[in-house]
PDB file of C-alpha atoms in Angstrom:
ATOM      1  CA  UNK A   1       0.000   0.000   0.000  1.00 59.00           C
ATOM      2  CA  UNK A   2       1.046   3.511  -0.667  1.00 75.00           C
ATOM      3  CA  UNK A   3       1.873   5.350   2.548  1.00 88.00           C
ATOM      4  CA  UNK A   4       0.273   8.724   3.193  1.00 93.00           C
ATOM      5  CA  UNK A   5       0.782  11.515   5.705  1.00 95.00           C
ATOM      6  CA  UNK A   6      -0.177  13.243   7.891  1.00 95.00           C
ATOM      7  CA  UNK A   7      -2.668  11.018   9.659  1.00 96.00           C
ATOM      8  CA  UNK A   8      -4.560  12.673  11.296  1.00 96.00           C
ATOM      9  CA  UNK A   9      -4.902  15.143   8.440  1.00 96.00           C
ATOM     10  CA  UNK A  10      -6.728  18.435   8.038  1.00 92.00           C
ATOM     11  CA  UNK A  11      -6.659  20.239   4.677  1.00 92.00           C
ATOM     12  CA  UNK A  12      -4.591  17.861   2.532  1.00 94.00           C
ATOM     13  CA  UNK A  13      -3.126  14.386   2.374  1.00 95.00           C
ATOM     14  CA  UNK A  14       0.278  13.654   0.852  1.00 96.00           C
ATOM     15  CA  UNK A  15       1.332  10.319  -0.637  1.00 93.00           C
ATOM     16  CA  UNK A  16       4.830   8.871  -0.175  1.00 91.00           C
ATOM     17  CA  UNK A  17       5.099   8.407  -3.944  1.00 88.00           C
ATOM     18  CA  UNK A  18       2.853   9.690  -6.738  1.00 90.00           C
ATOM     19  CA  UNK A  19      -0.293   7.722  -7.526  1.00 90.00           C
ATOM     20  CA  UNK A  20      -0.501   6.824 -11.210  1.00 90.00           C
ATOM     21  CA  UNK A  21      -3.159   7.934 -13.674  1.00 91.00           C
ATOM     22  CA  UNK A  22      -6.072   5.519 -13.944  1.00 91.00           C
ATOM     23  CA  UNK A  23      -6.291   5.084 -10.171  1.00 93.00           C
ATOM     24  CA  UNK A  24      -9.592   5.546  -8.341  1.00 95.00           C
ATOM     25  CA  UNK A  25      -9.569   7.162  -4.877  1.00 95.00           C
ATOM     26  CA  UNK A  26     -12.601   6.688  -2.649  1.00 97.00           C
ATOM     27  CA  UNK A  27     -13.129   8.140   0.831  1.00 97.00           C
ATOM     28  CA  UNK A  28     -16.116   6.839   2.781  1.00 97.00           C
ATOM     29  CA  UNK A  29     -17.468   7.548   6.246  1.00 97.00           C
ATOM     30  CA  UNK A  30     -17.787   4.592   8.606  1.00 96.00           C
ATOM     31  CA  UNK A  31     -21.535   4.436   7.852  1.00 96.00           C
ATOM     32  CA  UNK A  32     -20.640   3.675   4.197  1.00 95.00           C
ATOM     33  CA  UNK A  33     -21.575   7.056   2.746  1.00 97.00           C
ATOM     34  CA  UNK A  34     -19.242   8.255  -0.007  1.00 97.00           C
ATOM     35  CA  UNK A  35     -17.538  11.540   0.871  1.00 96.00           C
ATOM     36  CA  UNK A  36     -15.057  11.776  -2.004  1.00 96.00           C
ATOM     37  CA  UNK A  37     -14.723   9.806  -5.219  1.00 96.00           C
ATOM     38  CA  UNK A  38     -12.011  10.726  -7.683  1.00 95.00           C
ATOM     39  CA  UNK A  39     -10.680   9.037 -10.823  1.00 95.00           C
ATOM     40  CA  UNK A  40      -7.162  10.287 -11.542  1.00 93.00           C
ATOM     41  CA  UNK A  41      -6.488  11.319 -15.116  1.00 92.00           C
ATOM     42  CA  UNK A  42      -2.911  12.312 -14.267  1.00 93.00           C
ATOM     43  CA  UNK A  43      -0.342  11.460 -11.610  1.00 92.00           C
ATOM     44  CA  UNK A  44      -1.194  12.720  -8.108  1.00 91.00           C
ATOM     45  CA  UNK A  45       0.898  13.144  -4.947  1.00 93.00           C
ATOM     46  CA  UNK A  46      -1.506  15.273  -2.864  1.00 94.00           C
ATOM     47  CA  UNK A  47      -5.241  15.096  -2.159  1.00 94.00           C
ATOM     48  CA  UNK A  48      -7.345  18.074  -1.024  1.00 95.00           C
ATOM     49  CA  UNK A  49      -9.495  17.243   2.035  1.00 95.00           C
ATOM     50  CA  UNK A  50     -11.151  20.647   2.549  1.00 91.00           C
ATOM     51  CA  UNK A  51     -14.637  19.254   1.845  1.00 90.00           C
ATOM     52  CA  UNK A  52     -14.446  16.743   4.714  1.00 94.00           C
ATOM     53  CA  UNK A  53     -15.573  17.403   8.264  1.00 95.00           C
ATOM     54  CA  UNK A  54     -13.687  16.056  11.277  1.00 96.00           C
ATOM     55  CA  UNK A  55     -14.123  12.314  11.651  1.00 96.00           C
ATOM     56  CA  UNK A  56     -12.869   8.825  10.881  1.00 97.00           C
ATOM     57  CA  UNK A  57     -12.945   7.694   7.252  1.00 98.00           C
ATOM     58  CA  UNK A  58     -11.815   4.811   5.081  1.00 97.00           C
ATOM     59  CA  UNK A  59      -9.446   5.662   2.228  1.00 96.00           C
ATOM     60  CA  UNK A  60      -9.563   3.181  -0.662  1.00 95.00           C
ATOM     61  CA  UNK A  61      -7.103   3.317  -3.531  1.00 93.00           C
ATOM     62  CA  UNK A  62      -7.774   1.047  -6.491  1.00 94.00           C
ATOM     63  CA  UNK A  63      -6.099   0.601  -9.866  1.00 89.00           C
ATOM     64  CA  UNK A  64      -7.652  -2.201 -11.919  1.00 82.00           C
ATOM     65  CA  UNK A  65      -5.032  -1.898 -14.665  1.00 82.00           C
ATOM     66  CA  UNK A  66      -2.285  -2.701 -12.147  1.00 79.00           C
ATOM     67  CA  UNK A  67      -4.467  -5.188 -10.202  1.00 85.00           C
ATOM     68  CA  UNK A  68      -4.025  -3.120  -7.051  1.00 84.00           C
ATOM     69  CA  UNK A  69      -6.463  -2.260  -4.272  1.00 90.00           C
ATOM     70  CA  UNK A  70      -5.987  -1.209  -0.648  1.00 90.00           C
ATOM     71  CA  UNK A  71      -8.022   0.361   2.152  1.00 93.00           C
ATOM     72  CA  UNK A  72      -6.722   2.227   5.219  1.00 94.00           C
ATOM     73  CA  UNK A  73      -8.216   4.264   8.058  1.00 96.00           C
ATOM     74  CA  UNK A  74      -7.930   8.055   7.781  1.00 97.00           C
ATOM     75  CA  UNK A  75      -8.550  10.499  10.605  1.00 97.00           C
ATOM     76  CA  UNK A  76      -9.510  14.065   9.630  1.00 97.00           C
ATOM     77  CA  UNK A  77      -9.377  16.918  12.144  1.00 95.00           C
ATOM     78  CA  UNK A  78     -10.558  20.253  10.758  1.00 88.00           C
ATOM     79  CA  UNK A  79      -9.585  23.291  12.773  1.00 80.00           C
TER      80      UNK A  79
END
């Protein structure tokens, strides 16, 4: 899995290495509601979290072309 920081995060999330184009990023609340869904058309190393309220989320990164999928817990604390 790609590492990300900081966790907890507030306004943005940074990835340890760029995520390739064709990857789908999904952030869901623990109740299953989708809070952010993004299909990358170009390489990405940072994700804007300004639309999220403080809480615990699940971050899913999936790239079907590379047969890769992973889910991790993300804590957001907005000030």
